[in-house]
Amino acid sequence: MQTYRIALIPGDGVGQEVVPAARRVLAALPLAFEFVELDAGWEVFERTGSALPQRTASAIRGCDGAIFGATQSPSRKVEGYSSPILALRKQLDLYANLRPVVSMPVPRSRPGIDMLIVRENTECLYVRQERLEDGGNTAVAQRVITRRASERIARKAFEQARLRGALLQRRRGQSLMLHSSLPPRPSPLVTVVHKANVLSLTDGLFREACLAVAREYPDVQVEEQIVDSMVYRMIREPERYDVIVAPNLYGDILSDAAAALVGGLGLAPSANASDTFTLVEPVHGSAPDIAGRGLANPCAAILAAAQLLAALGEGSAAEQVEAAVLRTLAEGFQSADLGGAATTETMTAAIVERLNG
Ligand code: NAI
Ligand code: MG
């Protein structure tokens, strides 16, 4: 049996609580893992002066995949500090951010939703080229969109749309997933999000590149949607969406909003992927308001671990983990963010217990 080397980067705050929970779930599977514990974030920055120690940056390259918790970032500029997750995305060329948004068996989730937001992860305003002009009275940020990055994220979106065809069929068969009421989708659909009516060069290039790639996938339907009306329609009728592809900033905002439709940040996982490596993380941050109290919902991190399993080719283990999380929620285990009294410990123990049917 293959042993998977998995980097664990808990980071700060609740990252220190939810990453060990994900590790416990992986360790309970009939697979072999070697876990490599690595530091990153604010706490290690304060201790050593580096938010992403050299050992972390190099050791992760020897791993088959990684689970990242969250890091705490100051909103003001701190000399020498830069976000480790942004650095890792860049160093490992993790160009695609994949955020599944799926109805959950909790009262706070709306039913009938199963979409995947595919967010470009390397450019747009996140190139962080900002400058002050006019004696500090004008701030200017550069926004970079390239044909290469737009085409490869579009290709990722269309590939995912094809892959999901089979997955959705299976999920509709699982009553727990609450999709049994959904009519089958005639064919996969990719929605291209942009604001090319205003930003005709940058968003215009993104749109054009996506529509060109679409022609390579005649079996996948394509549509386009201006970002502001996209937010409106996604809230009004989320059931109609399948795969959504967007530039970095729009994708970031859309996916946090989407998480609110299906139970909130405590349940929302994400994957950062290149063509050869996947780093998964919960969408949420370090949650300083609840950190250290054992109250964090571990589901987002555990569902992220399932995304990693799928990326490693362990599809049935991934489904086993997802099913265990869904059963745990459906049976009434709800952490504080979901309005219940379950703790990180009781939720994790319940999930591990339900792994094997
Ligand atoms: P946050 O996601 O940490 O928290 C937002 C709200 O959701 C809080 O009320 C928190 O208690 C709750 N929450 C988050 N995760 C939860 C969980 N697992 N279980 C239960 N409740 C949970 O976002 P916020 O407060 O804006 O940022 C806090 C820090 O996290 C900041 O320093 C920010 O920069 C950082 N952050 C880091 C991210 C990352 O590492 N990828 C992503 C987002 C924020
Ligand atoms: Mg975000």
mmCIF file of C-alpha atoms and ligand atoms in Angstrom:
data_model
loop_
_atom_site.group_PDB
_atom_site.id
_atom_site.type_symbol
_atom_site.label_atom_id
_atom_site.label_comp_id
_atom_site.label_asym_id
_atom_site.label_seq_id
_atom_site.Cartn_x
_atom_site.Cartn_y
_atom_site.Cartn_z
ATOM 1 C CA MET A 1 0.000 0.000 0.000
ATOM 2 C CA GLN A 2 1.223 3.495 -0.863
ATOM 3 C CA THR A 3 2.069 5.808 2.043
ATOM 4 C CA TYR A 4 0.910 9.387 1.465
ATOM 5 C CA ARG A 5 3.107 12.091 2.951
ATOM 6 C CA ILE A 6 0.804 14.879 4.061
ATOM 7 C CA ALA A 7 2.046 18.278 5.228
ATOM 8 C CA LEU A 8 0.016 19.669 8.132
ATOM 9 C CA ILE A 9 0.223 23.446 8.584
ATOM 10 C CA PRO A 10 -2.207 24.351 11.383
ATOM 11 C CA GLY A 11 -1.158 28.029 11.522
ATOM 12 C CA ASP A 12 -2.901 30.273 14.060
ATOM 13 C CA GLY A 13 -6.059 30.348 16.165
ATOM 14 C CA VAL A 14 -8.616 27.652 15.395
ATOM 15 C CA GLY A 15 -6.246 26.266 12.738
ATOM 16 C CA GLN A 16 -4.516 24.634 15.738
ATOM 17 C CA GLU A 17 -7.794 22.916 16.605
ATOM 18 C CA VAL A 18 -9.309 21.939 13.269
ATOM 19 C CA VAL A 19 -6.191 20.608 11.499
ATOM 20 C CA PRO A 20 -5.586 17.997 14.244
ATOM 21 C CA ALA A 21 -9.262 17.035 13.847
ATOM 22 C CA ALA A 22 -8.728 16.471 10.106
ATOM 23 C CA ARG A 23 -5.606 14.452 10.903
ATOM 24 C CA ARG A 24 -7.568 12.228 13.276
ATOM 25 C CA VAL A 25 -10.125 11.492 10.576
ATOM 26 C CA LEU A 26 -7.463 10.654 7.971
ATOM 27 C CA ALA A 27 -5.626 8.441 10.448
ATOM 28 C CA ALA A 28 -8.827 6.462 11.021
ATOM 29 C CA LEU A 29 -9.077 5.499 7.331
ATOM 30 C CA PRO A 30 -7.717 2.211 5.957
ATOM 31 C CA LEU A 31 -4.930 4.108 4.152
ATOM 32 C CA ALA A 32 -1.300 4.793 5.120
ATOM 33 C CA PHE A 33 -0.247 8.353 5.912
ATOM 34 C CA GLU A 34 2.921 9.993 7.137
ATOM 35 C CA PHE A 35 2.154 13.414 8.579
ATOM 36 C CA VAL A 36 4.721 16.205 8.415
ATOM 37 C CA GLU A 37 3.968 19.013 10.898
ATOM 38 C CA LEU A 38 5.021 22.454 9.646
ATOM 39 C CA ASP A 39 4.825 26.024 10.974
ATOM 40 C CA ALA A 40 3.434 29.140 9.330
ATOM 41 C CA GLY A 41 1.604 32.274 10.378
ATOM 42 C CA TRP A 42 1.562 35.122 12.814
ATOM 43 C CA GLU A 43 2.653 33.212 15.905
ATOM 44 C CA VAL A 44 5.792 31.855 14.193
ATOM 45 C CA PHE A 45 6.415 35.322 12.702
ATOM 46 C CA GLU A 46 6.422 36.878 16.163
ATOM 47 C CA ARG A 47 8.706 34.117 17.402
ATOM 48 C CA THR A 48 11.168 33.971 14.486
ATOM 49 C CA GLY A 49 10.582 36.956 12.202
ATOM 50 C CA SER A 50 9.318 34.806 9.346
ATOM 51 C CA ALA A 51 5.682 33.899 8.659
ATOM 52 C CA LEU A 52 6.727 31.125 6.288
ATOM 53 C CA PRO A 53 9.904 29.495 7.619
ATOM 54 C CA GLN A 54 12.294 28.103 5.006
ATOM 55 C CA ARG A 55 11.801 24.595 6.394
ATOM 56 C CA THR A 56 8.062 24.799 5.708
ATOM 57 C CA ALA A 57 8.538 26.092 2.169
ATOM 58 C CA SER A 58 11.014 23.331 1.313
ATOM 59 C CA ALA A 59 9.518 20.394 3.279
ATOM 60 C CA ILE A 60 6.119 20.848 1.652
ATOM 61 C CA ARG A 61 7.678 20.091 -1.730
ATOM 62 C CA GLY A 62 8.556 16.599 -0.523
ATOM 63 C CA CYS A 63 4.923 15.874 0.362
ATOM 64 C CA ASP A 64 2.056 14.473 -1.711
ATOM 65 C CA GLY A 65 -0.379 17.124 -0.508
ATOM 66 C CA ALA A 66 -1.011 19.577 2.321
ATOM 67 C CA ILE A 67 -3.653 20.660 4.804
ATOM 68 C CA PHE A 68 -3.470 24.307 5.838
ATOM 69 C CA GLY A 69 -5.466 25.649 8.796
ATOM 70 C CA ALA A 70 -5.604 29.426 8.901
ATOM 71 C CA THR A 71 -3.290 32.254 9.702
ATOM 72 C CA GLN A 72 -3.961 35.491 11.435
ATOM 73 C CA SER A 73 -3.041 38.548 9.373
ATOM 74 C CA PRO A 74 -2.791 42.117 10.614
ATOM 75 C CA SER A 75 -4.947 44.604 8.670
ATOM 76 C CA ARG A 76 -2.201 47.206 8.982
ATOM 77 C CA LYS A 77 1.121 46.827 7.231
ATOM 78 C CA VAL A 78 3.700 45.109 9.452
ATOM 79 C CA GLU A 79 7.318 45.298 8.300
ATOM 80 C CA GLY A 80 8.567 41.855 7.186
ATOM 81 C CA TYR A 81 5.179 40.123 7.437
ATOM 82 C CA SER A 82 3.501 38.722 4.377
ATOM 83 C CA SER A 83 0.712 36.198 4.132
ATOM 84 C CA PRO A 84 2.075 32.619 4.052
ATOM 85 C CA ILE A 85 -0.912 31.215 2.154
ATOM 86 C CA LEU A 86 -0.448 33.762 -0.641
ATOM 87 C CA ALA A 87 3.269 32.900 -0.743
ATOM 88 C CA LEU A 88 2.577 29.159 -0.868
ATOM 89 C CA ARG A 89 0.023 29.595 -3.656
ATOM 90 C CA LYS A 90 2.648 31.476 -5.606
ATOM 91 C CA GLN A 91 5.645 29.218 -4.863
ATOM 92 C CA LEU A 92 3.743 26.037 -5.681
ATOM 93 C CA ASP A 93 1.826 27.659 -8.564
ATOM 94 C CA LEU A 94 -1.487 26.614 -7.033
ATOM 95 C CA TYR A 95 -3.401 28.426 -9.726
ATOM 96 C CA ALA A 96 -6.881 27.053 -9.133
ATOM 97 C CA ASN A 97 -8.983 27.581 -6.034
ATOM 98 C CA LEU A 98 -11.815 25.054 -5.958
ATOM 99 C CA ARG A 99 -14.679 25.747 -3.599
ATOM 100 C CA PRO A 100 -17.561 23.277 -3.516
ATOM 101 C CA VAL A 101 -20.820 24.771 -2.246
ATOM 102 C CA VAL A 102 -23.182 21.939 -1.392
ATOM 103 C CA SER A 103 -26.399 21.844 0.631
ATOM 104 C CA MET A 104 -25.806 20.462 4.104
ATOM 105 C CA PRO A 105 -28.187 18.621 6.428
ATOM 106 C CA VAL A 106 -28.353 21.520 8.926
ATOM 107 C CA PRO A 107 -31.231 23.946 9.511
ATOM 108 C CA ARG A 108 -29.095 26.886 8.358
ATOM 109 C CA SER A 109 -28.479 25.436 4.913
ATOM 110 C CA ARG A 110 -30.782 25.929 1.963
ATOM 111 C CA PRO A 111 -31.599 22.698 0.085
ATOM 112 C CA GLY A 112 -30.975 21.852 -3.554
ATOM 113 C CA ILE A 113 -27.585 23.559 -3.996
ATOM 114 C CA ASP A 114 -24.578 21.822 -5.534
ATOM 115 C CA MET A 115 -22.110 24.095 -7.226
ATOM 116 C CA LEU A 116 -18.375 24.445 -7.567
ATOM 117 C CA ILE A 117 -16.728 27.862 -7.638
ATOM 118 C CA VAL A 118 -13.445 27.797 -9.570
ATOM 119 C CA ARG A 119 -11.462 30.893 -8.676
ATOM 120 C CA GLU A 120 -8.295 32.046 -10.425
ATOM 121 C CA ASN A 121 -5.688 32.064 -7.667
ATOM 122 C CA THR A 122 -2.551 33.850 -8.872
ATOM 123 C CA GLU A 123 -3.320 37.261 -10.306
ATOM 124 C CA CYS A 124 -6.004 39.982 -10.593
ATOM 125 C CA LEU A 125 -5.727 42.563 -7.772
ATOM 126 C CA TYR A 126 -3.923 39.994 -5.601
ATOM 127 C CA VAL A 127 -0.624 40.704 -7.358
ATOM 128 C CA ARG A 128 -0.528 43.392 -4.643
ATOM 129 C CA GLN A 129 1.034 46.120 -6.745
ATOM 130 C CA GLU A 130 -0.181 49.098 -4.758
ATOM 131 C CA ARG A 131 1.302 52.540 -4.535
ATOM 132 C CA LEU A 132 0.559 55.930 -3.082
ATOM 133 C CA GLU A 133 0.596 59.066 -5.202
ATOM 134 C CA ASP A 134 -0.279 62.677 -4.682
ATOM 135 C CA GLY A 135 1.406 62.923 -1.285
ATOM 136 C CA GLY A 136 -0.529 59.949 0.036
ATOM 137 C CA ASN A 137 -3.933 61.230 -1.069
ATOM 138 C CA THR A 138 -4.362 58.821 -3.956
ATOM 139 C CA ALA A 139 -3.900 55.067 -3.695
ATOM 140 C CA VAL A 140 -3.530 53.036 -6.882
ATOM 141 C CA ALA A 141 -3.658 49.246 -7.273
ATOM 142 C CA GLN A 142 -2.659 47.426 -10.402
ATOM 143 C CA ARG A 143 -4.850 44.600 -11.672
ATOM 144 C CA VAL A 144 -3.185 41.962 -13.822
ATOM 145 C CA ILE A 145 -5.084 39.493 -16.024
ATOM 146 C CA THR A 146 -3.146 37.287 -18.439
ATOM 147 C CA ARG A 147 -4.407 35.095 -21.265
ATOM 148 C CA ARG A 148 -2.308 32.184 -19.960
ATOM 149 C CA ALA A 149 -3.768 32.261 -16.431
ATOM 150 C CA SER A 150 -7.298 32.847 -17.746
ATOM 151 C CA GLU A 151 -7.089 29.938 -20.178
ATOM 152 C CA ARG A 152 -5.725 27.492 -17.636
ATOM 153 C CA ILE A 153 -8.353 28.352 -15.018
ATOM 154 C CA ALA A 154 -11.041 28.039 -17.696
ATOM 155 C CA ARG A 155 -9.681 24.627 -18.675
ATOM 156 C CA LYS A 156 -9.759 23.568 -15.002
ATOM 157 C CA ALA A 157 -13.391 24.698 -14.771
ATOM 158 C CA PHE A 158 -14.481 22.808 -17.896
ATOM 159 C CA GLU A 159 -12.587 19.678 -16.804
ATOM 160 C CA GLN A 160 -14.274 19.856 -13.392
ATOM 161 C CA ALA A 161 -17.661 20.312 -15.069
ATOM 162 C CA ARG A 162 -17.112 17.066 -16.977
ATOM 163 C CA LEU A 163 -15.922 15.185 -13.873
ATOM 164 C CA ARG A 164 -18.895 16.391 -11.850
ATOM 165 C CA GLY A 165 -21.393 14.839 -14.235
ATOM 166 C CA ALA A 166 -20.798 11.405 -12.720
ATOM 167 C CA LEU A 167 -20.381 12.702 -9.163
ATOM 168 C CA LEU A 168 -23.700 14.574 -9.203
ATOM 169 C CA GLN A 169 -25.491 11.493 -10.462
ATOM 170 C CA ARG A 170 -24.183 9.518 -7.481
ATOM 171 C CA ARG A 171 -24.971 12.250 -4.986
ATOM 172 C CA ARG A 172 -28.530 12.517 -6.189
ATOM 173 C CA GLY A 173 -28.868 8.889 -5.173
ATOM 174 C CA GLN A 174 -27.896 9.689 -1.570
ATOM 175 C CA SER A 175 -30.916 10.975 0.268
ATOM 176 C CA LEU A 176 -28.678 12.483 2.947
ATOM 177 C CA MET A 177 -27.335 14.931 0.415
ATOM 178 C CA LEU A 178 -30.819 16.364 -0.081
ATOM 179 C CA HIS A 179 -30.452 16.350 -3.830
ATOM 180 C CA SER A 180 -33.038 13.732 -4.619
ATOM 181 C CA SER A 181 -35.535 16.488 -5.415
ATOM 182 C CA LEU A 182 -33.274 18.018 -8.055
ATOM 183 C CA PRO A 183 -34.087 17.310 -11.682
ATOM 184 C CA PRO A 184 -31.102 15.805 -13.498
ATOM 185 C CA ARG A 185 -29.018 18.433 -15.234
ATOM 186 C CA PRO A 186 -29.239 17.963 -19.031
ATOM 187 C CA SER A 187 -25.527 18.679 -19.411
ATOM 188 C CA PRO A 188 -22.798 20.273 -17.313
ATOM 189 C CA LEU A 189 -22.867 24.078 -17.201
ATOM 190 C CA VAL A 190 -20.012 26.565 -16.726
ATOM 191 C CA THR A 191 -20.889 30.171 -15.829
ATOM 192 C CA VAL A 192 -18.136 32.685 -16.663
ATOM 193 C CA VAL A 193 -18.173 35.670 -14.275
ATOM 194 C CA HIS A 194 -16.731 39.045 -15.271
ATOM 195 C CA LYS A 195 -17.355 42.768 -15.488
ATOM 196 C CA ALA A 196 -16.263 43.240 -19.094
ATOM 197 C CA ASN A 197 -18.928 45.883 -19.654
ATOM 198 C CA VAL A 198 -16.866 48.252 -17.462
ATOM 199 C CA LEU A 199 -13.360 46.744 -17.443
ATOM 200 C CA SER A 200 -13.194 45.916 -21.120
ATOM 201 C CA LEU A 201 -9.454 45.195 -21.241
ATOM 202 C CA THR A 202 -8.861 43.141 -18.077
ATOM 203 C CA ASP A 203 -12.227 41.429 -17.686
ATOM 204 C CA GLY A 204 -12.563 41.505 -21.455
ATOM 205 C CA LEU A 205 -9.455 39.336 -21.763
ATOM 206 C CA PHE A 206 -10.651 36.953 -19.047
ATOM 207 C CA ARG A 207 -14.031 36.587 -20.787
ATOM 208 C CA GLU A 208 -12.522 36.081 -24.219
ATOM 209 C CA ALA A 209 -10.037 33.450 -22.966
ATOM 210 C CA CYS A 210 -12.793 31.500 -21.166
ATOM 211 C CA LEU A 211 -15.109 31.552 -24.177
ATOM 212 C CA ALA A 212 -12.265 30.377 -26.430
ATOM 213 C CA VAL A 213 -11.576 27.422 -24.110
ATOM 214 C CA ALA A 214 -15.320 26.688 -24.027
ATOM 215 C CA ARG A 215 -15.164 25.819 -27.719
ATOM 216 C CA GLU A 216 -12.898 22.858 -26.810
ATOM 217 C CA TYR A 217 -15.719 21.429 -24.649
ATOM 218 C CA PRO A 218 -18.805 21.144 -26.869
ATOM 219 C CA ASP A 219 -20.371 18.738 -24.339
ATOM 220 C CA VAL A 220 -20.370 21.433 -21.620
ATOM 221 C CA GLN A 221 -22.800 24.366 -21.800
ATOM 222 C CA VAL A 222 -21.357 27.812 -21.214
ATOM 223 C CA GLU A 223 -22.976 31.080 -20.178
ATOM 224 C CA GLU A 224 -21.621 34.418 -18.958
ATOM 225 C CA GLN A 225 -22.801 36.618 -16.122
ATOM 226 C CA ILE A 226 -21.754 40.105 -14.979
ATOM 227 C CA VAL A 227 -20.407 39.820 -11.416
ATOM 228 C CA ASP A 228 -22.930 42.054 -9.641
ATOM 229 C CA SER A 229 -25.947 40.342 -11.163
ATOM 230 C CA MET A 230 -24.152 37.049 -10.501
ATOM 231 C CA VAL A 231 -24.227 37.724 -6.746
ATOM 232 C CA TYR A 232 -27.923 38.609 -6.983
ATOM 233 C CA ARG A 233 -28.871 35.532 -8.983
ATOM 234 C CA MET A 234 -26.679 33.247 -6.907
ATOM 235 C CA ILE A 235 -28.575 34.314 -3.781
ATOM 236 C CA ARG A 236 -31.994 34.202 -5.507
ATOM 237 C CA GLU A 237 -31.639 30.910 -7.388
ATOM 238 C CA PRO A 238 -28.441 29.090 -6.397
ATOM 239 C CA GLU A 239 -29.953 25.781 -7.555
ATOM 240 C CA ARG A 240 -29.435 26.668 -11.211
ATOM 241 C CA TYR A 241 -25.635 26.889 -11.013
ATOM 242 C CA ASP A 242 -23.142 24.097 -11.610
ATOM 243 C CA VAL A 243 -19.533 25.286 -12.141
ATOM 244 C CA ILE A 244 -18.721 28.993 -11.810
ATOM 245 C CA VAL A 245 -15.379 30.371 -13.014
ATOM 246 C CA ALA A 246 -14.167 33.811 -11.943
ATOM 247 C CA PRO A 247 -11.106 36.033 -11.645
ATOM 248 C CA ASN A 248 -9.440 36.063 -8.218
ATOM 249 C CA LEU A 249 -11.235 38.907 -6.394
ATOM 250 C CA TYR A 250 -14.740 38.154 -7.692
ATOM 251 C CA GLY A 251 -14.203 34.479 -6.908
ATOM 252 C CA ASP A 252 -13.065 35.286 -3.368
ATOM 253 C CA ILE A 253 -16.163 37.355 -2.632
ATOM 254 C CA LEU A 254 -18.610 35.050 -4.406
ATOM 255 C CA SER A 255 -17.374 31.985 -2.586
ATOM 256 C CA ASP A 256 -17.655 33.469 0.903
ATOM 257 C CA ALA A 257 -21.201 34.633 0.063
ATOM 258 C CA ALA A 258 -22.008 31.176 -1.304
ATOM 259 C CA ALA A 259 -20.791 29.551 1.931
ATOM 260 C CA ALA A 260 -23.515 31.471 3.767
ATOM 261 C CA LEU A 261 -26.181 29.698 1.675
ATOM 262 C CA VAL A 262 -25.211 26.240 2.895
ATOM 263 C CA GLY A 263 -24.538 26.579 6.617
ATOM 264 C CA GLY A 264 -21.659 29.017 6.872
ATOM 265 C CA LEU A 265 -17.889 29.135 7.154
ATOM 266 C CA GLY A 266 -17.667 26.272 9.652
ATOM 267 C CA LEU A 267 -18.707 23.895 6.859
ATOM 268 C CA ALA A 268 -16.900 25.380 3.834
ATOM 269 C CA PRO A 269 -13.770 23.658 2.452
ATOM 270 C CA SER A 270 -11.498 24.708 -0.393
ATOM 271 C CA ALA A 271 -8.601 23.330 -2.408
ATOM 272 C CA ASN A 272 -5.686 25.188 -3.981
ATOM 273 C CA ALA A 273 -4.424 23.143 -6.891
ATOM 274 C CA SER A 274 -1.706 23.082 -9.511
ATOM 275 C CA ASP A 275 -1.605 20.299 -12.061
ATOM 276 C CA THR A 276 0.547 18.213 -9.692
ATOM 277 C CA PHE A 277 -0.068 19.363 -6.097
ATOM 278 C CA THR A 278 -3.067 20.171 -3.913
ATOM 279 C CA LEU A 279 -3.144 22.159 -0.682
ATOM 280 C CA VAL A 280 -6.529 22.161 1.007
ATOM 281 C CA GLU A 281 -7.833 24.516 3.669
ATOM 282 C CA PRO A 282 -11.050 25.507 5.362
ATOM 283 C CA VAL A 283 -12.356 28.760 3.853
ATOM 284 C CA HIS A 284 -12.515 30.335 7.313
ATOM 285 C CA GLY A 285 -9.752 32.249 9.067
ATOM 286 C CA SER A 286 -8.200 31.917 12.518
ATOM 287 C CA ALA A 287 -11.440 32.925 14.313
ATOM 288 C CA PRO A 288 -9.744 34.733 17.210
ATOM 289 C CA ASP A 289 -13.144 35.248 18.889
ATOM 290 C CA ILE A 290 -13.497 31.521 19.614
ATOM 291 C CA ALA A 291 -9.897 30.253 19.379
ATOM 292 C CA GLY A 292 -8.503 28.122 22.194
ATOM 293 C CA ARG A 293 -11.924 27.210 23.603
ATOM 294 C CA GLY A 294 -12.513 23.922 21.813
ATOM 295 C CA LEU A 295 -15.604 25.333 20.085
ATOM 296 C CA ALA A 296 -14.441 25.458 16.463
ATOM 297 C CA ASN A 297 -16.430 23.492 13.946
ATOM 298 C CA PRO A 298 -13.989 20.924 12.483
ATOM 299 C CA CYS A 299 -16.222 20.068 9.479
ATOM 300 C CA ALA A 300 -14.700 22.586 7.037
ATOM 301 C CA ALA A 301 -11.195 21.228 7.670
ATOM 302 C CA ILE A 302 -12.402 17.612 7.540
ATOM 303 C CA LEU A 303 -14.275 18.208 4.262
ATOM 304 C CA ALA A 304 -11.105 19.880 2.961
ATOM 305 C CA ALA A 305 -9.204 16.690 3.848
ATOM 306 C CA ALA A 306 -11.795 14.811 1.759
ATOM 307 C CA GLN A 307 -11.024 17.132 -1.164
ATOM 308 C CA LEU A 308 -7.364 16.226 -0.733
ATOM 309 C CA LEU A 309 -8.185 12.514 -0.785
ATOM 310 C CA ALA A 310 -10.094 13.003 -4.039
ATOM 311 C CA ALA A 311 -7.133 14.880 -5.528
ATOM 312 C CA LEU A 312 -4.831 11.993 -4.513
ATOM 313 C CA GLY A 313 -7.061 9.606 -6.446
ATOM 314 C CA GLU A 314 -8.646 8.158 -3.288
ATOM 315 C CA GLY A 315 -12.196 8.907 -4.419
ATOM 316 C CA SER A 316 -13.937 6.285 -2.331
ATOM 317 C CA ALA A 317 -12.136 7.362 0.869
ATOM 318 C CA ALA A 318 -13.132 10.949 0.061
ATOM 319 C CA GLU A 319 -16.773 9.909 -0.227
ATOM 320 C CA GLN A 320 -16.506 7.914 2.997
ATOM 321 C CA VAL A 321 -15.327 11.035 4.852
ATOM 322 C CA GLU A 322 -18.014 13.256 3.284
ATOM 323 C CA ALA A 323 -20.717 10.751 4.151
ATOM 324 C CA ALA A 324 -19.499 10.554 7.773
ATOM 325 C CA VAL A 325 -19.630 14.354 8.104
ATOM 326 C CA LEU A 326 -23.118 14.489 6.599
ATOM 327 C CA ARG A 327 -24.423 11.728 8.848
ATOM 328 C CA THR A 328 -22.961 13.427 11.911
ATOM 329 C CA LEU A 329 -24.673 16.707 11.014
ATOM 330 C CA ALA A 330 -27.918 15.020 10.034
ATOM 331 C CA GLU A 331 -27.990 13.186 13.362
ATOM 332 C CA GLY A 332 -28.004 16.525 15.147
ATOM 333 C CA PHE A 333 -24.391 17.202 16.104
ATOM 334 C CA GLN A 334 -24.187 20.985 15.678
ATOM 335 C CA SER A 335 -21.348 23.164 16.871
ATOM 336 C CA ALA A 336 -21.856 26.683 18.257
ATOM 337 C CA ASP A 337 -21.690 28.339 14.814
ATOM 338 C CA LEU A 338 -24.627 26.130 13.772
ATOM 339 C CA GLY A 339 -26.586 26.999 16.887
ATOM 340 C CA GLY A 340 -25.753 23.839 18.846
ATOM 341 C CA ALA A 341 -23.611 22.765 21.777
ATOM 342 C CA ALA A 342 -21.266 20.219 20.162
ATOM 343 C CA THR A 343 -17.548 20.891 20.608
ATOM 344 C CA THR A 344 -14.619 20.298 18.255
ATOM 345 C CA GLU A 345 -13.932 17.130 20.226
ATOM 346 C CA THR A 346 -17.467 15.697 20.209
ATOM 347 C CA MET A 347 -17.993 16.496 16.510
ATOM 348 C CA THR A 348 -14.656 14.933 15.513
ATOM 349 C CA ALA A 349 -15.249 11.824 17.630
ATOM 350 C CA ALA A 350 -18.731 11.434 16.095
ATOM 351 C CA ILE A 351 -17.338 11.734 12.564
ATOM 352 C CA VAL A 352 -14.595 9.176 13.226
ATOM 353 C CA GLU A 353 -17.186 6.825 14.714
ATOM 354 C CA ARG A 354 -19.360 7.105 11.577
ATOM 355 C CA LEU A 355 -16.530 6.547 9.087
ATOM 356 C CA ASN A 356 -17.235 2.896 8.697
ATOM 357 C CA GLY A 357 -20.945 2.932 7.986
HETATM 358 P P1 NAI B 1 -12.833 34.166 10.367
HETATM 359 O O1 NAI B 1 -13.199 33.236 9.277
HETATM 360 O O2 NAI B 1 -11.664 33.818 11.192
HETATM 361 O O3 NAI B 1 -14.088 34.335 11.355
HETATM 362 C C1 NAI B 1 -15.351 34.854 10.921
HETATM 363 C C2 NAI B 1 -16.461 34.348 11.875
HETATM 364 O O4 NAI B 1 -16.685 32.967 11.650
HETATM 365 C C3 NAI B 1 -16.090 34.478 13.343
HETATM 366 O O5 NAI B 1 -17.240 34.804 14.074
HETATM 367 C C4 NAI B 1 -15.613 33.092 13.714
HETATM 368 O O6 NAI B 1 -15.796 32.772 15.074
HETATM 369 C C5 NAI B 1 -16.472 32.219 12.825
HETATM 370 N N1 NAI B 1 -15.765 30.981 12.480
HETATM 371 C C6 NAI B 1 -14.712 30.871 11.625
HETATM 372 N N2 NAI B 1 -14.309 29.594 11.577
HETATM 373 C C7 NAI B 1 -15.102 28.888 12.401
HETATM 374 C C8 NAI B 1 -15.167 27.510 12.767
HETATM 375 N N3 NAI B 1 -14.334 26.569 12.280
HETATM 376 N N4 NAI B 1 -16.111 27.146 13.663
HETATM 377 C C9 NAI B 1 -16.967 28.048 14.163
HETATM 378 N N5 NAI B 1 -16.966 29.350 13.851
HETATM 379 C C10 NAI B 1 -16.031 29.768 12.975
HETATM 380 O O7 NAI B 1 -12.657 35.605 9.693
HETATM 381 P P2 NAI B 1 -12.174 36.985 10.335
HETATM 382 O O8 NAI B 1 -12.698 37.097 11.725
HETATM 383 O O9 NAI B 1 -12.503 37.999 9.350
HETATM 384 O O10 NAI B 1 -10.596 36.899 10.389
HETATM 385 C C11 NAI B 1 -9.858 36.472 11.527
HETATM 386 C C12 NAI B 1 -8.404 36.314 11.121
HETATM 387 O O11 NAI B 1 -8.291 35.265 10.193
HETATM 388 C C13 NAI B 1 -7.797 37.556 10.474
HETATM 389 O O12 NAI B 1 -6.495 37.727 10.968
HETATM 390 C C14 NAI B 1 -7.782 37.214 8.998
HETATM 391 O O13 NAI B 1 -6.756 37.863 8.311
HETATM 392 C C15 NAI B 1 -7.550 35.728 9.047
HETATM 393 N N6 NAI B 1 -8.037 34.973 7.865
HETATM 394 C C16 NAI B 1 -7.221 34.007 7.383
HETATM 395 C C17 NAI B 1 -7.611 33.233 6.323
HETATM 396 C C18 NAI B 1 -6.676 32.162 5.875
HETATM 397 O O14 NAI B 1 -5.738 31.842 6.557
HETATM 398 N N7 NAI B 1 -6.898 31.548 4.731
HETATM 399 C C19 NAI B 1 -8.908 33.415 5.660
HETATM 400 C C20 NAI B 1 -9.726 34.433 6.282
HETATM 401 C C21 NAI B 1 -9.280 35.198 7.343
HETATM 402 MG MG MG B 2 -11.652 34.799 1.538
#
